[in-house]
mmCIF file of C-alpha atoms in Angstrom:
data_model
loop_
_atom_site.group_PDB
_atom_site.id
_atom_site.type_symbol
_atom_site.label_atom_id
_atom_site.label_comp_id
_atom_site.label_asym_id
_atom_site.label_seq_id
_atom_site.Cartn_x
_atom_site.Cartn_y
_atom_site.Cartn_z
ATOM 1 C CA MET A 285 0.005 0.010 -0.037
ATOM 2 C CA ARG A 286 1.417 3.317 -1.273
ATOM 3 C CA LEU A 287 1.109 6.333 1.037
ATOM 4 C CA ALA A 288 -0.212 9.586 -0.386
ATOM 5 C CA GLN A 289 2.597 12.254 -0.743
ATOM 6 C CA PRO A 290 1.826 15.754 0.430
ATOM 7 C CA HIS A 291 2.157 17.219 -3.061
ATOM 8 C CA ASP A 292 -0.295 14.791 -4.395
ATOM 9 C CA GLN A 293 -3.179 16.361 -2.336
ATOM 10 C CA ASN A 294 -3.015 19.749 -4.292
ATOM 11 C CA ILE A 295 -3.307 18.078 -7.618
ATOM 12 C CA ILE A 296 -6.871 18.770 -9.227
ATOM 13 C CA PRO A 297 -7.486 16.675 -12.292
ATOM 14 C CA ALA A 298 -8.427 18.838 -15.281
ATOM 15 C CA PRO A 299 -11.745 18.158 -17.122
ATOM 16 C CA PRO A 300 -11.576 16.402 -20.453
ATOM 17 C CA LEU A 301 -11.199 18.504 -23.556
ATOM 18 C CA GLN A 302 -14.546 18.682 -25.560
ATOM 19 C CA LEU A 303 -13.303 18.819 -29.146
ATOM 20 C CA PRO A 304 -15.654 18.680 -32.157
ATOM 21 C CA PRO A 305 -15.246 15.840 -34.452
ATOM 22 C CA VAL A 306 -12.649 16.044 -37.261
ATOM 23 C CA GLY A 307 -14.033 17.737 -40.297
ATOM 24 C CA SER A 308 -16.806 19.705 -38.564
ATOM 25 C CA ILE A 309 -14.816 22.996 -38.131
ATOM 26 C CA SER A 310 -15.342 25.399 -41.043
ATOM 27 C CA THR A 311 -13.067 28.305 -41.824
ATOM 28 C CA ARG A 312 -15.504 29.910 -44.181
ATOM 29 C CA ARG A 313 -17.706 32.756 -43.095
ATOM 30 C CA PRO A 314 -21.267 33.251 -44.229
ATOM 31 C CA PRO A 315 -21.663 35.697 -47.084
ATOM 32 C CA GLU A 316 -23.369 38.324 -44.803
ATOM 33 C CA MET A 317 -20.424 38.296 -42.290
ATOM 34 C CA ALA A 318 -17.591 38.587 -44.910
ATOM 35 C CA PRO A 319 -15.136 41.202 -43.729
ATOM 36 C CA ALA A 320 -14.922 44.511 -45.558
ATOM 37 C CA ALA A 321 -11.761 45.569 -47.278
ATOM 38 C CA GLU A 322 -9.336 47.053 -44.801
ATOM 39 C CA PRO A 323 -8.136 50.741 -45.536
ATOM 40 C CA ARG A 324 -4.592 51.401 -46.222
ATOM 41 C CA GLN A 325 -2.457 52.434 -43.353
ATOM 42 C CA GLY A 326 -2.714 56.279 -42.701
ATOM 43 C CA THR A 327 -6.021 56.750 -44.619
ATOM 44 C CA LEU A 328 -9.718 56.539 -43.889
ATOM 45 C CA GLY A 329 -11.687 53.971 -45.784
ATOM 46 C CA ALA A 330 -14.600 55.613 -47.381
ATOM 47 C CA PRO A 331 -17.498 53.251 -48.176
ATOM 48 C CA ARG A 332 -18.525 52.927 -51.711
ATOM 49 C CA PRO A 333 -21.839 54.675 -52.674
ATOM 50 C CA SER A 334 -24.638 52.192 -52.515
ATOM 51 C CA PRO A 335 -27.165 51.980 -55.354
ATOM 52 C CA ASP A 336 -29.720 53.691 -53.206
ATOM 53 C CA SER A 337 -27.582 56.966 -52.860
ATOM 54 C CA ARG A 338 -27.131 56.910 -56.792
ATOM 55 C CA GLN A 339 -30.871 56.580 -57.029
ATOM 56 C CA THR A 340 -31.475 59.436 -54.701
ATOM 57 C CA ARG A 341 -29.156 61.785 -56.721
ATOM 58 C CA ALA A 342 -31.044 60.824 -59.877
ATOM 59 C CA VAL A 343 -34.304 61.616 -58.275
ATOM 60 C CA GLN A 344 -32.966 65.012 -57.091
ATOM 61 C CA ARG A 345 -31.977 65.920 -60.812
ATOM 62 C CA SER A 346 -35.284 64.599 -62.201
ATOM 63 C CA TRP A 347 -37.439 67.306 -60.675
ATOM 64 C CA GLN A 348 -35.873 69.836 -62.998
ATOM 65 C CA SER A 349 -37.815 70.415 -66.155
ATOM 66 C CA PRO A 350 -36.255 69.690 -69.494
ATOM 67 C CA GLN A 351 -36.489 73.434 -70.320
ATOM 68 C CA VAL A 352 -34.382 74.470 -67.426
ATOM 69 C CA ARG A 353 -31.792 71.608 -68.139
ATOM 70 C CA ASP A 354 -31.495 72.758 -71.782
ATOM 71 C CA VAL A 355 -30.952 76.349 -70.753
ATOM 72 C CA ARG A 356 -28.173 75.356 -68.325
ATOM 73 C CA ASP A 357 -26.402 73.274 -70.972
ATOM 74 C CA ARG A 358 -26.192 76.132 -73.480
ATOM 75 C CA VAL A 359 -25.303 79.070 -71.165
ATOM 76 C CA GLU A 360 -22.173 79.582 -73.131
ATOM 77 C CA ASP A 361 -24.168 80.455 -76.196
ATOM 78 C CA LEU A 362 -26.083 83.196 -74.486
ATOM 79 C CA ARG A 363 -24.947 86.864 -74.007
ATOM 80 C CA TYR A 364 -25.906 88.485 -70.665
ATOM 81 C CA GLU A 365 -25.921 92.340 -70.233
ATOM 82 C CA LEU A 366 -26.782 94.433 -67.196
ATOM 83 C CA LYS A 367 -28.062 97.996 -67.505
ATOM 84 C CA VAL A 368 -28.646 100.440 -64.616
ATOM 85 C CA ARG A 369 -32.096 101.700 -65.349
ATOM 86 C CA GLN A 370 -32.204 103.983 -62.266
ATOM 87 C CA GLN A 371 -28.877 105.400 -61.097
ATOM 88 C CA PRO A 372 -28.129 106.271 -57.403
ATOM 89 C CA ILE A 373 -27.730 109.944 -56.829
ATOM 90 C CA ALA A 374 -27.368 110.829 -53.103
ATOM 91 C CA ALA A 375 -27.547 109.281 -49.712
ATOM 92 C CA ARG A 376 -27.171 110.312 -46.057
ATOM 93 C CA ALA A 377 -24.428 108.786 -44.093
ATOM 94 C CA CYS A 378 -25.925 106.432 -41.360
ATOM 95 C CA GLY A 379 -22.809 106.165 -39.228
ATOM 96 C CA PHE A 380 -22.433 103.037 -37.144
ATOM 97 C CA GLY A 381 -25.887 102.949 -35.567
ATOM 98 C CA GLU A 382 -28.790 100.864 -36.653
ATOM 99 C CA ARG A 383 -31.722 103.245 -35.598
ATOM 100 C CA ASP A 384 -31.467 106.087 -38.085
ATOM 101 C CA ARG A 385 -30.423 104.236 -41.268
ATOM 102 C CA ARG A 386 -31.157 106.126 -44.418
ATOM 103 C CA VAL A 387 -31.268 104.367 -47.829
ATOM 104 C CA ILE A 388 -29.586 105.416 -51.058
ATOM 105 C CA ASP A 389 -31.814 107.654 -53.106
ATOM 106 C CA PRO A 390 -33.204 106.847 -55.553
ATOM 107 C CA PRO A 391 -33.031 102.974 -55.230
ATOM 108 C CA PRO A 392 -30.885 101.427 -57.956
ATOM 109 C CA ILE A 393 -32.854 99.376 -60.419
ATOM 110 C CA ILE A 394 -30.855 97.059 -62.780
ATOM 111 C CA GLN A 395 -32.350 95.502 -66.032
ATOM 112 C CA LEU A 396 -31.211 92.180 -67.407
ATOM 113 C CA THR A 397 -31.184 91.392 -71.114
ATOM 114 C CA VAL A 398 -30.260 87.893 -72.518
ATOM 115 C CA SER A 399 -29.754 87.256 -76.163
ATOM 116 C CA ASP A 400 -28.339 84.540 -78.376
ATOM 117 C CA ALA A 401 -24.636 85.038 -79.138
ATOM 118 C CA HIS A 402 -25.206 84.169 -82.745
ATOM 119 C CA THR A 403 -28.757 85.312 -83.758
ATOM 120 C CA LYS A 404 -29.017 88.270 -81.253
ATOM 121 C CA GLN A 405 -32.520 87.217 -80.559
ATOM 122 C CA VAL A 406 -33.725 87.836 -76.987
ATOM 123 C CA ASP A 407 -34.066 84.691 -74.837
ATOM 124 C CA LEU A 408 -37.324 85.038 -72.988
ATOM 125 C CA ASP A 409 -36.897 81.781 -71.133
ATOM 126 C CA GLU A 410 -33.620 82.725 -69.506
ATOM 127 C CA LEU A 411 -35.167 86.076 -68.492
ATOM 128 C CA ARG A 412 -37.704 84.108 -66.461
ATOM 129 C CA TYR A 413 -35.177 81.856 -64.793
ATOM 130 C CA SER A 414 -35.799 82.528 -61.139
ATOM 131 C CA LEU A 415 -32.373 81.652 -59.780
ATOM 132 C CA ASN A 416 -30.553 84.551 -61.541
ATOM 133 C CA VAL A 417 -29.318 86.783 -58.717
ATOM 134 C CA VAL A 418 -27.473 90.186 -58.714
ATOM 135 C CA HIS A 419 -25.000 90.982 -55.893
ATOM 136 C CA CYS A 420 -23.993 94.639 -55.130
ATOM 137 C CA THR A 421 -20.817 95.845 -53.655
ATOM 138 C CA LEU A 422 -19.509 99.423 -52.926
ATOM 139 C CA TRP A 423 -16.456 100.723 -54.805
ATOM 140 C CA SER A 424 -14.472 103.921 -54.998
ATOM 141 C CA ALA A 425 -15.370 106.736 -57.400
ATOM 142 C CA ASP A 426 -12.720 105.715 -59.943
ATOM 143 C CA GLY A 427 -13.885 102.187 -59.836
ATOM 144 C CA ARG A 428 -10.538 100.580 -58.787
ATOM 145 C CA HIS A 429 -10.919 99.719 -55.140
ATOM 146 C CA GLU A 430 -13.656 97.897 -53.317
ATOM 147 C CA GLU A 431 -15.011 99.839 -50.314
ATOM 148 C CA THR A 432 -17.640 97.539 -49.069
ATOM 149 C CA ALA A 433 -15.619 96.592 -45.937
ATOM 150 C CA LEU A 434 -14.346 99.273 -43.601
ATOM 151 C CA VAL A 435 -11.328 98.566 -41.387
ATOM 152 C CA GLN A 436 -11.587 100.149 -37.842
ATOM 153 C CA PRO A 437 -8.571 101.458 -35.764
ATOM 154 C CA ASP A 438 -8.713 98.238 -33.723
ATOM 155 C CA LYS A 439 -8.232 96.347 -36.975
ATOM 156 C CA ARG A 440 -11.743 94.909 -36.942
ATOM 157 C CA ALA A 441 -13.488 94.796 -40.265
ATOM 158 C CA THR A 442 -17.098 96.069 -40.553
ATOM 159 C CA ARG A 443 -19.467 96.563 -43.394
ATOM 160 C CA ARG A 444 -19.532 100.040 -44.940
ATOM 161 C CA LEU A 445 -22.353 99.179 -47.266
ATOM 162 C CA MET A 446 -25.521 98.077 -45.242
ATOM 163 C CA GLY A 447 -28.702 96.603 -46.175
ATOM 164 C CA GLN A 448 -29.890 93.848 -48.599
ATOM 165 C CA LEU A 449 -26.901 93.267 -51.096
ATOM 166 C CA VAL A 450 -28.631 90.611 -53.069
ATOM 167 C CA ALA A 451 -31.654 90.893 -55.284
ATOM 168 C CA SER A 452 -33.917 88.436 -57.072
ATOM 169 C CA PRO A 453 -35.445 88.980 -60.513
ATOM 170 C CA SER A 454 -38.703 90.542 -61.225
ATOM 171 C CA VAL A 455 -40.266 90.216 -64.522
ATOM 172 C CA ALA A 456 -42.525 93.352 -65.050
ATOM 173 C CA LYS A 457 -43.325 96.134 -67.316
ATOM 174 C CA ASP A 458 -41.574 99.431 -67.190
ATOM 175 C CA GLU A 459 -43.070 102.991 -67.327
ATOM 176 C CA HIS A 460 -43.124 102.578 -71.115
ATOM 177 C CA ASP A 461 -45.214 99.380 -70.965
ATOM 178 C CA GLN A 462 -42.133 97.358 -72.071
ATOM 179 C CA GLU A 463 -41.665 93.993 -70.327
ATOM 180 C CA GLY A 464 -38.290 93.240 -68.889
ATOM 181 C CA CYS A 465 -36.338 91.532 -66.021
ATOM 182 C CA PHE A 466 -35.544 93.920 -63.194
ATOM 183 C CA PHE A 467 -33.400 93.670 -59.985
ATOM 184 C CA CYS A 468 -34.393 96.344 -57.347
ATOM 185 C CA PHE A 469 -32.123 97.414 -54.388
ATOM 186 C CA PRO A 470 -34.442 99.517 -52.093
ATOM 187 C CA ASP A 471 -32.393 98.824 -48.886
ATOM 188 C CA LEU A 472 -28.829 100.014 -49.411
ATOM 189 C CA SER A 473 -27.093 102.419 -46.815
ATOM 190 C CA CYS A 474 -23.681 103.785 -46.574
ATOM 191 C CA ARG A 475 -21.964 104.316 -43.176
ATOM 192 C CA THR A 476 -19.489 107.129 -44.264
ATOM 193 C CA HIS A 477 -19.717 110.087 -46.398
ATOM 194 C CA GLY A 478 -17.824 110.419 -49.720
ATOM 195 C CA LYS A 479 -18.258 109.673 -53.306
ATOM 196 C CA TYR A 480 -18.700 106.185 -54.386
ATOM 197 C CA ARG A 481 -19.903 103.725 -57.159
ATOM 198 C CA LEU A 482 -21.910 100.618 -56.868
ATOM 199 C CA ARG A 483 -20.941 97.276 -58.692
ATOM 200 C CA PHE A 484 -23.553 94.865 -59.651
ATOM 201 C CA VAL A 485 -22.580 91.294 -60.689
ATOM 202 C CA LEU A 486 -24.895 88.689 -62.191
ATOM 203 C CA MET A 487 -24.691 85.045 -60.984
ATOM 204 C CA ARG A 488 -26.664 82.041 -62.108
ATOM 205 C CA ILE A 489 -27.410 79.587 -59.404
ATOM 206 C CA ASP A 490 -27.606 75.867 -60.504
ATOM 207 C CA PRO A 491 -29.736 73.602 -58.326
ATOM 208 C CA ALA A 492 -27.603 70.624 -59.087
ATOM 209 C CA ASN A 493 -24.547 72.519 -57.672
ATOM 210 C CA LEU A 494 -26.018 73.458 -54.223
ATOM 211 C CA VAL A 495 -23.318 71.669 -52.181
ATOM 212 C CA VAL A 496 -20.885 72.765 -49.607
ATOM 213 C CA GLY A 497 -18.093 74.499 -51.350
ATOM 214 C CA GLY A 498 -19.952 74.944 -54.662
ATOM 215 C CA THR A 499 -19.393 78.096 -56.753
ATOM 216 C CA SER A 500 -21.440 80.107 -59.215
ATOM 217 C CA PRO A 501 -19.780 81.837 -62.181
ATOM 218 C CA ILE A 502 -20.143 85.610 -62.673
ATOM 219 C CA LEU A 503 -21.847 86.109 -66.064
ATOM 220 C CA THR A 504 -21.699 89.960 -66.400
ATOM 221 C CA GLU A 505 -21.325 93.030 -64.396
ATOM 222 C CA VAL A 506 -21.912 96.816 -64.487
ATOM 223 C CA LEU A 507 -20.849 99.907 -62.519
ATOM 224 C CA SER A 508 -23.226 102.664 -61.667
ATOM 225 C CA ASP A 509 -22.485 106.406 -61.969
ATOM 226 C CA VAL A 510 -20.812 108.195 -59.218
ATOM 227 C CA PHE A 511 -23.123 109.221 -56.238
ATOM 228 C CA THR A 512 -22.463 111.324 -53.154
ATOM 229 C CA VAL A 513 -23.059 110.220 -49.558
ATOM 230 C CA TYR A 514 -23.559 113.422 -47.536
ATOM 231 C CA THR A 515 -23.470 114.132 -43.764
ATOM 232 C CA ALA A 516 -26.613 114.624 -41.857
ATOM 233 C CA LYS A 517 -26.244 118.523 -42.087
ATOM 234 C CA GLU A 518 -25.425 118.558 -45.969
ATOM 235 C CA PHE A 519 -28.039 115.896 -47.097
ATOM 236 C CA PRO A 520 -30.566 117.709 -49.413
ATOM 237 C CA GLY A 521 -33.362 115.255 -48.755
ATOM 238 C CA MET A 522 -35.133 112.443 -50.582
ATOM 239 C CA ARG A 523 -36.393 112.656 -54.067
ATOM 240 C CA PRO A 524 -40.002 111.714 -55.195
ATOM 241 C CA SER A 525 -40.264 108.268 -56.693
ATOM 242 C CA SER A 526 -39.705 107.926 -60.333
ATOM 243 C CA ALA A 527 -42.347 106.708 -62.892
ATOM 244 C CA LEU A 528 -40.268 103.523 -63.117
ATOM 245 C CA THR A 529 -40.466 102.903 -59.331
ATOM 246 C CA ARG A 530 -44.138 103.485 -59.282
ATOM 247 C CA ALA A 531 -44.776 101.028 -62.238
ATOM 248 C CA LEU A 532 -42.689 98.322 -60.724
ATOM 249 C CA LYS A 533 -44.457 98.838 -57.354
ATOM 250 C CA LEU A 534 -47.959 98.489 -58.874
ATOM 251 C CA GLN A 535 -46.786 95.093 -60.209
ATOM 252 C CA GLY A 536 -45.578 93.717 -56.884
ATOM 253 C CA CYS A 537 -42.035 94.581 -56.864
ATOM 254 C CA ASN A 538 -40.470 94.990 -53.223
ATOM 255 C CA ILE A 539 -39.882 98.671 -53.681
ATOM 256 C CA GLN A 540 -41.266 101.596 -51.667
ATOM 257 C CA VAL A 541 -42.864 104.660 -53.313
ATOM 258 C CA LYS A 542 -41.781 107.963 -51.576
ATOM 259 C CA LYS A 543 -43.217 111.368 -51.687
ATOM 260 C CA GLY A 544 -39.934 113.040 -51.375
ATOM 261 C CA ASN A 545 -38.877 116.495 -50.117
ATOM 262 C CA GLU A 546 -41.230 118.955 -52.058
ATOM 263 C CA LYS A 547 -39.387 121.868 -50.767
ATOM 264 C CA MET A 548 -36.105 120.856 -52.215
ATOM 265 C CA PHE A 549 -37.513 119.069 -55.300
ATOM 266 C CA PRO A 550 -40.938 120.565 -56.148
ATOM 267 C CA ARG A 551 -43.064 118.810 -58.599
ATOM 268 C CA LYS A 552 -43.461 120.348 -62.011
ATOM 269 C CA ARG A 553 -46.833 122.422 -62.229
ATOM 270 C CA PRO A 554 -48.731 122.902 -65.462
ATOM 271 C CA ALA A 555 -47.937 126.319 -67.040
ATOM 272 C CA VAL A 556 -50.698 128.837 -67.147
ATOM 273 C CA GLY A 557 -51.854 129.630 -70.683
ATOM 274 C CA THR A 558 -50.852 132.923 -72.182
ATOM 275 C CA GLY A 559 -54.334 133.946 -72.974
ATOM 276 C CA ASP A 560 -55.716 133.054 -69.420
ATOM 277 C CA ALA A 561 -55.170 135.656 -66.701
ATOM 278 C CA PRO A 562 -54.277 134.259 -63.269
ATOM 279 C CA THR A 563 -57.164 134.146 -60.735
ATOM 280 C CA ASP A 564 -57.102 135.397 -57.143
ATOM 281 C CA GLY A 565 -56.706 131.832 -55.934
ATOM 282 C CA ASP A 566 -53.503 131.453 -57.965
ATOM 283 C CA ARG A 567 -52.240 134.656 -56.491
ATOM 284 C CA VAL A 568 -52.853 133.372 -52.945
ATOM 285 C CA LYS A 569 -51.140 130.145 -53.601
ATOM 286 C CA ARG A 570 -48.082 131.970 -54.925
ATOM 287 C CA LEU A 571 -47.836 134.164 -51.862
ATOM 288 C CA HIS A 572 -48.147 131.195 -49.489
ATOM 289 C CA ASN A 573 -45.441 129.158 -51.448
#
């Protein structure tokens, strides 16, 4: 009879290994669990676009009418031209406050004409394209330097030209009952006095290019005449609205009709006929005026 040794008491028998039968272990993964291609070292692996995303982009492009797509494809064959139908004349410097902001008078009105570069015929479809926009900036009187931004003594830049600097098209008839495409700027103000010009550039927004970092080309541009921004003491006052402004206002354009300063800019009165003697009422009106 063998006696148990001390070290034999600490030995615990291990359970038997449960191994599957030979040939039952498979190294192939099911198709749905196949590993994706690993990215290269130092790069991020971008997943390939799925068919669903390609279909989504196709649906986003399909909403555009064939007419709009056709105009976009032949932009190079069109000739764009901007004309300042109503020139800015004067303005009162609004300073750096927001309470007493006076607009440039009269409000600039820009007209767009589009014609075929070969036949010179007017393209009415492009005139009605709703995503043509005109952007306005402030320039020096000689037209060489942009003055839209103003650098303050603490080196902070602020806007010298205030208000709504972008205008959308409005297809309407002018004071001569002629239809055209107009861009109105009724809300422009200048902070400092001096002589300036306004620069207007035309851009065509493409719905298919509305992405982060997308750009729109400048099709044409035009400079206004030189106008004067006065101080509060030297400002002559607002002018009555022109016939073009009134005509566009009646057709729904976002522009205000102003009576103006009648003392500085009196309206023309009908001349009294040579054969008609002035009445007592006319004499009284002249004395009061």
